[in-house]
PDB file of N, CA, C and O in Angstrom:
ATOM      1  N   ASP A   1       0.842  -1.188   0.000  1.00 89.00           N
ATOM      2  CA  ASP A   1       0.000   0.000   0.000  1.00 89.00           C
ATOM      3  C   ASP A   1       0.886   1.250   0.000  1.00 89.00           C
ATOM      4  O   ASP A   1       1.925   1.265   0.652  1.00 89.00           O
ATOM      5  N   SER A   2       0.453   2.287  -0.708  1.00 95.00           N
ATOM      6  CA  SER A   2       1.260   3.500  -0.792  1.00 95.00           C
ATOM      7  C   SER A   2       0.374   4.710  -1.094  1.00 95.00           C
ATOM      8  O   SER A   2      -0.794   4.572  -1.447  1.00 95.00           O
ATOM      9  N   TRP A   3       0.960   5.888  -0.951  1.00 96.00           N
ATOM     10  CA  TRP A   3       0.273   7.125  -1.303  1.00 96.00           C
ATOM     11  C   TRP A   3       1.287   8.111  -1.862  1.00 96.00           C
ATOM     12  O   TRP A   3       2.477   8.019  -1.597  1.00 96.00           O
ATOM     13  N   GLU A   4       0.777   9.049  -2.657  1.00 96.00           N
ATOM     14  CA  GLU A   4       1.609  10.100  -3.230  1.00 96.00           C
ATOM     15  C   GLU A   4       0.834  11.410  -3.174  1.00 96.00           C
ATOM     16  O   GLU A   4      -0.387  11.424  -3.272  1.00 96.00           O
ATOM     17  N   HIS A   5       1.560  12.505  -3.058  1.00 96.00           N
ATOM     18  CA  HIS A   5       0.951  13.830  -2.940  1.00 96.00           C
ATOM     19  C   HIS A   5       0.879  14.503  -4.306  1.00 96.00           C
ATOM     20  O   HIS A   5       1.884  14.580  -5.016  1.00 96.00           O
ATOM     21  N   GLU A   6      -0.313  14.978  -4.683  1.00 95.00           N
ATOM     22  CA  GLU A   6      -0.552  15.751  -5.911  1.00 95.00           C
ATOM     23  C   GLU A   6       0.180  15.187  -7.134  1.00 95.00           C
ATOM     24  O   GLU A   6       1.046  15.829  -7.706  1.00 95.00           O
ATOM     25  N   THR A   7      -0.216  14.000  -7.549  1.00 93.00           N
ATOM     26  CA  THR A   7       0.492  13.302  -8.626  1.00 93.00           C
ATOM     27  C   THR A   7      -0.174  13.393  -9.993  1.00 93.00           C
ATOM     28  O   THR A   7       0.487  13.197 -10.997  1.00 93.00           O
ATOM     29  N   GLU A   8      -1.466  13.648 -10.033  1.00 95.00           N
ATOM     30  CA  GLU A   8      -2.179  13.546 -11.310  1.00 95.00           C
ATOM     31  C   GLU A   8      -3.216  14.654 -11.452  1.00 95.00           C
ATOM     32  O   GLU A   8      -4.030  14.866 -10.561  1.00 95.00           O
ATOM     33  N   THR A   9      -3.179  15.352 -12.590  1.00 97.00           N
ATOM     34  CA  THR A   9      -4.157  16.393 -12.884  1.00 97.00           C
ATOM     35  C   THR A   9      -5.201  15.848 -13.840  1.00 97.00           C
ATOM     36  O   THR A   9      -4.867  15.205 -14.831  1.00 97.00           O
ATOM     37  N   PHE A  10      -6.461  16.106 -13.534  1.00 98.00           N
ATOM     38  CA  PHE A  10      -7.566  15.711 -14.397  1.00 98.00           C
ATOM     39  C   PHE A  10      -8.078  16.955 -15.106  1.00 98.00           C
ATOM     40  O   PHE A  10      -8.331  17.977 -14.481  1.00 98.00           O
ATOM     41  N   TRP A  11      -8.249  16.861 -16.413  1.00 97.00           N
ATOM     42  CA  TRP A  11      -8.694  17.990 -17.228  1.00 97.00           C
ATOM     43  C   TRP A  11     -10.144  17.820 -17.631  1.00 97.00           C
ATOM     44  O   TRP A  11     -10.606  16.700 -17.877  1.00 97.00           O
ATOM     45  N   PHE A  12     -10.848  18.932 -17.711  1.00 97.00           N
ATOM     46  CA  PHE A  12     -12.230  18.967 -18.163  1.00 97.00           C
ATOM     47  C   PHE A  12     -12.206  19.556 -19.566  1.00 97.00           C
ATOM     48  O   PHE A  12     -12.327  20.771 -19.758  1.00 97.00           O
ATOM     49  N   GLU A  13     -12.023  18.710 -20.553  1.00 92.00           N
ATOM     50  CA  GLU A  13     -11.779  19.134 -21.937  1.00 92.00           C
ATOM     51  C   GLU A  13     -12.909  19.973 -22.529  1.00 92.00           C
ATOM     52  O   GLU A  13     -12.664  20.853 -23.337  1.00 92.00           O
ATOM     53  N   ALA A  14     -14.138  19.711 -22.142  1.00 89.00           N
ATOM     54  CA  ALA A  14     -15.277  20.429 -22.726  1.00 89.00           C
ATOM     55  C   ALA A  14     -15.433  21.838 -22.149  1.00 89.00           C
ATOM     56  O   ALA A  14     -16.134  22.663 -22.727  1.00 89.00           O
ATOM     57  N   ILE A  15     -14.780  22.121 -21.051  1.00 90.00           N
ATOM     58  CA  ILE A  15     -14.892  23.421 -20.390  1.00 90.00           C
ATOM     59  C   ILE A  15     -13.905  24.402 -21.018  1.00 90.00           C
ATOM     60  O   ILE A  15     -12.720  24.118 -21.127  1.00 90.00           O
ATOM     61  N   ARG A  16     -14.388  25.556 -21.432  1.00 89.00           N
ATOM     62  CA  ARG A  16     -13.538  26.563 -22.075  1.00 89.00           C
ATOM     63  C   ARG A  16     -13.204  27.735 -21.163  1.00 89.00           C
ATOM     64  O   ARG A  16     -12.250  28.451 -21.401  1.00 89.00           O
ATOM     65  N   ARG A  17     -14.011  27.947 -20.119  1.00 88.00           N
ATOM     66  CA  ARG A  17     -13.778  29.049 -19.191  1.00 88.00           C
ATOM     67  C   ARG A  17     -13.988  28.565 -17.766  1.00 88.00           C
ATOM     68  O   ARG A  17     -14.721  27.629 -17.528  1.00 88.00           O
ATOM     69  N   GLY A  18     -13.356  29.228 -16.841  1.00 90.00           N
ATOM     70  CA  GLY A  18     -13.535  28.860 -15.441  1.00 90.00           C
ATOM     71  C   GLY A  18     -12.639  27.694 -15.052  1.00 90.00           C
ATOM     72  O   GLY A  18     -11.539  27.544 -15.566  1.00 90.00           O
ATOM     73  N   THR A  19     -13.130  26.873 -14.171  1.00 91.00           N
ATOM     74  CA  THR A  19     -12.361  25.749 -13.635  1.00 91.00           C
ATOM     75  C   THR A  19     -12.230  24.652 -14.681  1.00 91.00           C
ATOM     76  O   THR A  19     -13.202  23.998 -15.023  1.00 91.00           O
ATOM     77  N   ARG A  20     -11.023  24.466 -15.186  1.00 95.00           N
ATOM     78  CA  ARG A  20     -10.793  23.516 -16.283  1.00 95.00           C
ATOM     79  C   ARG A  20     -10.012  22.275 -15.874  1.00 95.00           C
ATOM     80  O   ARG A  20      -9.822  21.372 -16.683  1.00 95.00           O
ATOM     81  N   SER A  21      -9.522  22.231 -14.624  1.00 96.00           N
ATOM     82  CA  SER A  21      -8.745  21.071 -14.193  1.00 96.00           C
ATOM     83  C   SER A  21      -8.905  20.869 -12.689  1.00 96.00           C
ATOM     84  O   SER A  21      -9.390  21.742 -11.971  1.00 96.00           O
ATOM     85  N   TYR A  22      -8.448  19.692 -12.256  1.00 97.00           N
ATOM     86  CA  TYR A  22      -8.516  19.343 -10.839  1.00 97.00           C
ATOM     87  C   TYR A  22      -7.292  18.519 -10.490  1.00 97.00           C
ATOM     88  O   TYR A  22      -6.950  17.561 -11.183  1.00 97.00           O
ATOM     89  N   LEU A  23      -6.613  18.903  -9.399  1.00 97.00           N
ATOM     90  CA  LEU A  23      -5.440  18.197  -8.894  1.00 97.00           C
ATOM     91  C   LEU A  23      -5.755  17.713  -7.482  1.00 97.00           C
ATOM     92  O   LEU A  23      -5.691  18.495  -6.526  1.00 97.00           O
ATOM     93  N   PRO A  24      -6.125  16.431  -7.320  1.00 97.00           N
ATOM     94  CA  PRO A  24      -6.433  15.921  -5.981  1.00 97.00           C
ATOM     95  C   PRO A  24      -5.211  15.991  -5.068  1.00 97.00           C
ATOM     96  O   PRO A  24      -4.067  15.935  -5.524  1.00 97.00           O
ATOM     97  N   ASP A  25      -5.461  16.079  -3.769  1.00 97.00           N
ATOM     98  CA  ASP A  25      -4.366  16.167  -2.804  1.00 97.00           C
ATOM     99  C   ASP A  25      -3.510  14.905  -2.769  1.00 97.00           C
ATOM    100  O   ASP A  25      -2.285  14.996  -2.726  1.00 97.00           O
ATOM    101  N   PHE A  26      -4.131  13.742  -2.777  1.00 97.00           N
ATOM    102  CA  PHE A  26      -3.386  12.488  -2.645  1.00 97.00           C
ATOM    103  C   PHE A  26      -3.932  11.413  -3.567  1.00 97.00           C
ATOM    104  O   PHE A  26      -5.142  11.335  -3.787  1.00 97.00           O
ATOM    105  N   ARG A  27      -3.024  10.567  -4.074  1.00 97.00           N
ATOM    106  CA  ARG A  27      -3.405   9.328  -4.754  1.00 97.00           C
ATOM    107  C   ARG A  27      -3.006   8.201  -3.809  1.00 97.00           C
ATOM    108  O   ARG A  27      -1.861   8.124  -3.380  1.00 97.00           O
ATOM    109  N   VAL A  28      -3.961   7.345  -3.479  1.00 97.00           N
ATOM    110  CA  VAL A  28      -3.747   6.255  -2.525  1.00 97.00           C
ATOM    111  C   VAL A  28      -3.939   4.918  -3.244  1.00 97.00           C
ATOM    112  O   VAL A  28      -4.952   4.714  -3.916  1.00 97.00           O
ATOM    113  N   MET A  29      -2.946   4.048  -3.104  1.00 96.00           N
ATOM    114  CA  MET A  29      -3.019   2.693  -3.671  1.00 96.00           C
ATOM    115  C   MET A  29      -3.155   1.707  -2.515  1.00 96.00           C
ATOM    116  O   MET A  29      -2.320   1.705  -1.608  1.00 96.00           O
ATOM    117  N   GLN A  30      -4.225   0.905  -2.557  1.00 94.00           N
ATOM    118  CA  GLN A  30      -4.443  -0.133  -1.556  1.00 94.00           C
ATOM    119  C   GLN A  30      -4.874  -1.404  -2.262  1.00 94.00           C
ATOM    120  O   GLN A  30      -5.878  -1.388  -2.984  1.00 94.00           O
ATOM    121  N   ARG A  31      -4.107  -2.450  -2.078  1.00 93.00           N
ATOM    122  CA  ARG A  31      -4.409  -3.752  -2.683  1.00 93.00           C
ATOM    123  C   ARG A  31      -4.680  -3.622  -4.181  1.00 93.00           C
ATOM    124  O   ARG A  31      -5.614  -4.215  -4.716  1.00 93.00           O
ATOM    125  N   GLY A  32      -3.889  -2.790  -4.864  1.00 91.00           N
ATOM    126  CA  GLY A  32      -4.019  -2.622  -6.307  1.00 91.00           C
ATOM    127  C   GLY A  32      -5.150  -1.724  -6.753  1.00 91.00           C
ATOM    128  O   GLY A  32      -5.396  -1.560  -7.940  1.00 91.00           O
ATOM    129  N   TYR A  33      -5.856  -1.109  -5.816  1.00 94.00           N
ATOM    130  CA  TYR A  33      -6.993  -0.251  -6.126  1.00 94.00           C
ATOM    131  C   TYR A  33      -6.601   1.197  -5.863  1.00 94.00           C
ATOM    132  O   TYR A  33      -6.075   1.526  -4.798  1.00 94.00           O
ATOM    133  N   LYS A  34      -6.873   2.090  -6.811  1.00 96.00           N
ATOM    134  CA  LYS A  34      -6.468   3.484  -6.729  1.00 96.00           C
ATOM    135  C   LYS A  34      -7.654   4.378  -6.378  1.00 96.00           C
ATOM    136  O   LYS A  34      -8.714   4.288  -6.988  1.00 96.00           O
ATOM    137  N   THR A  35      -7.465   5.236  -5.373  1.00 97.00           N
ATOM    138  CA  THR A  35      -8.433   6.270  -5.031  1.00 97.00           C
ATOM    139  C   THR A  35      -7.692   7.598  -4.882  1.00 97.00           C
ATOM    140  O   THR A  35      -6.480   7.630  -4.702  1.00 97.00           O
ATOM    141  N   TYR A  36      -8.437   8.673  -4.972  1.00 98.00           N
ATOM    142  CA  TYR A  36      -7.877  10.009  -4.800  1.00 98.00           C
ATOM    143  C   TYR A  36      -8.550  10.647  -3.598  1.00 98.00           C
ATOM    144  O   TYR A  36      -9.764  10.541  -3.442  1.00 98.00           O
ATOM    145  N   HIS A  37      -7.749  11.281  -2.755  1.00 97.00           N
ATOM    146  CA  HIS A  37      -8.258  11.868  -1.522  1.00 97.00           C
ATOM    147  C   HIS A  37      -8.086  13.380  -1.557  1.00 97.00           C
ATOM    148  O   HIS A  37      -7.019  13.878  -1.923  1.00 97.00           O
ATOM    149  N   GLU A  38      -9.137  14.076  -1.168  1.00 97.00           N
ATOM    150  CA  GLU A  38      -9.143  15.531  -1.108  1.00 97.00           C
ATOM    151  C   GLU A  38      -9.419  15.944   0.325  1.00 97.00           C
ATOM    152  O   GLU A  38     -10.409  15.518   0.926  1.00 97.00           O
ATOM    153  N   VAL A  39      -8.545  16.765   0.907  1.00 96.00           N
ATOM    154  CA  VAL A  39      -8.688  17.236   2.279  1.00 96.00           C
ATOM    155  C   VAL A  39      -9.202  18.678   2.240  1.00 96.00           C
ATOM    156  O   VAL A  39      -8.590  19.538   1.606  1.00 96.00           O
ATOM    157  N   LYS A  40     -10.326  18.921   2.898  1.00 93.00           N
ATOM    158  CA  LYS A  40     -10.937  20.247   2.902  1.00 93.00           C
ATOM    159  C   LYS A  40     -11.257  20.684   4.327  1.00 93.00           C
ATOM    160  O   LYS A  40     -11.972  19.993   5.045  1.00 93.00           O
ATOM    161  N   GLY A  41     -10.730  21.839   4.716  1.00 90.00           N
ATOM    162  CA  GLY A  41     -11.117  22.429   5.994  1.00 90.00           C
ATOM    163  C   GLY A  41     -12.482  23.080   5.870  1.00 90.00           C
ATOM    164  O   GLY A  41     -13.276  23.090   6.800  1.00 90.00           O
ATOM    165  N   TRP A  42     -12.755  23.615   4.680  1.00 91.00           N
ATOM    166  CA  TRP A  42     -14.064  24.195   4.365  1.00 91.00           C
ATOM    167  C   TRP A  42     -14.222  24.156   2.845  1.00 91.00           C
ATOM    168  O   TRP A  42     -13.232  24.153   2.121  1.00 91.00           O
ATOM    169  N   MET A  43     -15.443  24.113   2.394  1.00 93.00           N
ATOM    170  CA  MET A  43     -15.730  23.963   0.965  1.00 93.00           C
ATOM    171  C   MET A  43     -16.112  25.309   0.368  1.00 93.00           C
ATOM    172  O   MET A  43     -17.152  25.866   0.694  1.00 93.00           O
ATOM    173  N   ASP A  44     -15.253  25.831  -0.507  1.00 94.00           N
ATOM    174  CA  ASP A  44     -15.582  27.068  -1.207  1.00 94.00           C
ATOM    175  C   ASP A  44     -16.233  26.725  -2.550  1.00 94.00           C
ATOM    176  O   ASP A  44     -16.192  25.566  -2.984  1.00 94.00           O
ATOM    177  N   PRO A  45     -16.859  27.681  -3.223  1.00 94.00           N
ATOM    178  CA  PRO A  45     -17.559  27.392  -4.480  1.00 94.00           C
ATOM    179  C   PRO A  45     -16.656  26.808  -5.574  1.00 94.00           C
ATOM    180  O   PRO A  45     -17.077  25.910  -6.303  1.00 94.00           O
ATOM    181  N   LYS A  46     -15.428  27.275  -5.703  1.00 94.00           N
ATOM    182  CA  LYS A  46     -14.525  26.752  -6.725  1.00 94.00           C
ATOM    183  C   LYS A  46     -14.184  25.287  -6.475  1.00 94.00           C
ATOM    184  O   LYS A  46     -14.159  24.479  -7.396  1.00 94.00           O
ATOM    185  N   SER A  47     -13.955  24.932  -5.214  1.00 95.00           N
ATOM    186  CA  SER A  47     -13.669  23.535  -4.869  1.00 95.00           C
ATOM    187  C   SER A  47     -14.868  22.646  -5.165  1.00 95.00           C
ATOM    188  O   SER A  47     -14.716  21.533  -5.680  1.00 95.00           O
ATOM    189  N   GLN A  48     -16.064  23.129  -4.859  1.00 95.00           N
ATOM    190  CA  GLN A  48     -17.275  22.356  -5.138  1.00 95.00           C
ATOM    191  C   GLN A  48     -17.450  22.155  -6.637  1.00 95.00           C
ATOM    192  O   GLN A  48     -17.825  21.077  -7.091  1.00 95.00           O
ATOM    193  N   THR A  49     -17.154  23.190  -7.421  1.00 95.00           N
ATOM    194  CA  THR A  49     -17.238  23.084  -8.881  1.00 95.00           C
ATOM    195  C   THR A  49     -16.291  22.006  -9.404  1.00 95.00           C
ATOM    196  O   THR A  49     -16.656  21.200 -10.265  1.00 95.00           O
ATOM    197  N   LYS A  50     -15.082  21.965  -8.875  1.00 96.00           N
ATOM    198  CA  LYS A  50     -14.112  20.945  -9.300  1.00 96.00           C
ATOM    199  C   LYS A  50     -14.634  19.547  -9.019  1.00 96.00           C
ATOM    200  O   LYS A  50     -14.549  18.660  -9.872  1.00 96.00           O
ATOM    201  N   LEU A  51     -15.180  19.335  -7.825  1.00 96.00           N
ATOM    202  CA  LEU A  51     -15.706  18.011  -7.476  1.00 96.00           C
ATOM    203  C   LEU A  51     -16.917  17.650  -8.339  1.00 96.00           C
ATOM    204  O   LEU A  51     -17.053  16.500  -8.780  1.00 96.00           O
ATOM    205  N   ASP A  52     -17.782  18.624  -8.598  1.00 96.00           N
ATOM    206  CA  ASP A  52     -18.944  18.380  -9.454  1.00 96.00           C
ATOM    207  C   ASP A  52     -18.503  18.007 -10.869  1.00 96.00           C
ATOM    208  O   ASP A  52     -19.055  17.091 -11.481  1.00 96.00           O
ATOM    209  N   ARG A  53     -17.508  18.699 -11.378  1.00 96.00           N
ATOM    210  CA  ARG A  53     -17.019  18.405 -12.727  1.00 96.00           C
ATOM    211  C   ARG A  53     -16.290  17.072 -12.788  1.00 96.00           C
ATOM    212  O   ARG A  53     -16.348  16.382 -13.801  1.00 96.00           O
ATOM    213  N   MET A  54     -15.612  16.700 -11.717  1.00 97.00           N
ATOM    214  CA  MET A  54     -14.986  15.371 -11.682  1.00 97.00           C
ATOM    215  C   MET A  54     -16.052  14.292 -11.819  1.00 97.00           C
ATOM    216  O   MET A  54     -15.876  13.330 -12.569  1.00 97.00           O
ATOM    217  N   ALA A  55     -17.148  14.449 -11.095  1.00 97.00           N
ATOM    218  CA  ALA A  55     -18.231  13.460 -11.153  1.00 97.00           C
ATOM    219  C   ALA A  55     -18.811  13.373 -12.559  1.00 97.00           C
ATOM    220  O   ALA A  55     -19.177  12.287 -13.020  1.00 97.00           O
ATOM    221  N   LYS A  56     -18.870  14.487 -13.257  1.00 96.00           N
ATOM    222  CA  LYS A  56     -19.450  14.506 -14.607  1.00 96.00           C
ATOM    223  C   LYS A  56     -18.473  14.013 -15.669  1.00 96.00           C
ATOM    224  O   LYS A  56     -18.832  13.193 -16.514  1.00 96.00           O
ATOM    225  N   TYR A  57     -17.238  14.506 -15.650  1.00 96.00           N
ATOM    226  CA  TYR A  57     -16.292  14.223 -16.729  1.00 96.00           C
ATOM    227  C   TYR A  57     -15.373  13.024 -16.466  1.00 96.00           C
ATOM    228  O   TYR A  57     -14.797  12.493 -17.398  1.00 96.00           O
ATOM    229  N   HIS A  58     -15.252  12.616 -15.206  1.00 97.00           N
ATOM    230  CA  HIS A  58     -14.415  11.467 -14.854  1.00 97.00           C
ATOM    231  C   HIS A  58     -15.157  10.590 -13.837  1.00 97.00           C
ATOM    232  O   HIS A  58     -14.680  10.386 -12.716  1.00 97.00           O
ATOM    233  N   PRO A  59     -16.316  10.060 -14.205  1.00 97.00           N
ATOM    234  CA  PRO A  59     -17.135   9.319 -13.233  1.00 97.00           C
ATOM    235  C   PRO A  59     -16.488   8.030 -12.729  1.00 97.00           C
ATOM    236  O   PRO A  59     -16.877   7.525 -11.679  1.00 97.00           O
ATOM    237  N   HIS A  60     -15.511   7.509 -13.438  1.00 97.00           N
ATOM    238  CA  HIS A  60     -14.842   6.275 -13.043  1.00 97.00           C
ATOM    239  C   HIS A  60     -13.792   6.484 -11.955  1.00 97.00           C
ATOM    240  O   HIS A  60     -13.300   5.530 -11.371  1.00 97.00           O
ATOM    241  N   VAL A  61     -13.452   7.742 -11.662  1.00 97.00           N
ATOM    242  CA  VAL A  61     -12.422   8.071 -10.674  1.00 97.00           C
ATOM    243  C   VAL A  61     -13.075   8.243  -9.307  1.00 97.00           C
ATOM    244  O   VAL A  61     -14.002   9.037  -9.144  1.00 97.00           O
ATOM    245  N   GLU A  62     -12.580   7.497  -8.314  1.00 97.00           N
ATOM    246  CA  GLU A  62     -13.145   7.591  -6.970  1.00 97.00           C
ATOM    247  C   GLU A  62     -12.430   8.675  -6.170  1.00 97.00           C
ATOM    248  O   GLU A  62     -11.219   8.626  -5.989  1.00 97.00           O
ATOM    249  N   ILE A  63     -13.201   9.642  -5.695  1.00 97.00           N
ATOM    250  CA  ILE A  63     -12.698  10.724  -4.858  1.00 97.00           C
ATOM    251  C   ILE A  63     -13.209  10.525  -3.436  1.00 97.00           C
ATOM    252  O   ILE A  63     -14.418  10.377  -3.223  1.00 97.00           O
ATOM    253  N   VAL A  64     -12.295  10.504  -2.486  1.00 96.00           N
ATOM    254  CA  VAL A  64     -12.649  10.426  -1.077  1.00 96.00           C
ATOM    255  C   VAL A  64     -12.462  11.818  -0.492  1.00 96.00           C
ATOM    256  O   VAL A  64     -11.361  12.365  -0.507  1.00 96.00           O
ATOM    257  N   LEU A  65     -13.548  12.412  -0.026  1.00 96.00           N
ATOM    258  CA  LEU A  65     -13.509  13.758   0.529  1.00 96.00           C
ATOM    259  C   LEU A  65     -13.344  13.677   2.035  1.00 96.00           C
ATOM    260  O   LEU A  65     -14.161  13.062   2.725  1.00 96.00           O
ATOM    261  N   ILE A  66     -12.301  14.317   2.556  1.00 96.00           N
ATOM    262  CA  ILE A  66     -12.039  14.354   3.983  1.00 96.00           C
ATOM    263  C   ILE A  66     -12.273  15.792   4.440  1.00 96.00           C
ATOM    264  O   ILE A  66     -11.579  16.697   4.001  1.00 96.00           O
ATOM    265  N   ARG A  67     -13.278  15.976   5.285  1.00 91.00           N
ATOM    266  CA  ARG A  67     -13.677  17.328   5.698  1.00 91.00           C
ATOM    267  C   ARG A  67     -13.474  17.504   7.193  1.00 91.00           C
ATOM    268  O   ARG A  67     -13.569  16.560   7.963  1.00 91.00           O
ATOM    269  N   ALA A  68     -13.248  18.756   7.587  1.00 80.00           N
ATOM    270  CA  ALA A  68     -13.158  19.101   8.992  1.00 80.00           C
ATOM    271  C   ALA A  68     -14.559  19.086   9.592  1.00 80.00           C
ATOM    272  O   ALA A  68     -15.533  19.325   8.885  1.00 80.00           O
ATOM    273  N   LYS A  69     -14.640  18.839  10.862  1.00 73.00           N
ATOM    274  CA  LYS A  69     -15.947  18.849  11.534  1.00 73.00           C
ATOM    275  C   LYS A  69     -16.322  20.249  11.907  1.00 73.00           C
ATOM    276  O   LYS A  69     -15.545  21.089  12.178  1.00 73.00           O
TER     277      LYS A  69
END
């Protein structure tokens, strides 16, 4: 099992203005399965847009959101 910090950028090719890419905080490998982890102390509108676009343009990528209480 391993992890890496900010290793892969995902692009939103259809988007011409605004938020066009997303760089998750961590890529985590466990038992051959890859997930991406995002750590958020608070969710601003730009961060929410990135996560929404990830779900739309890269639905096969699993994002684990870690939020502060």
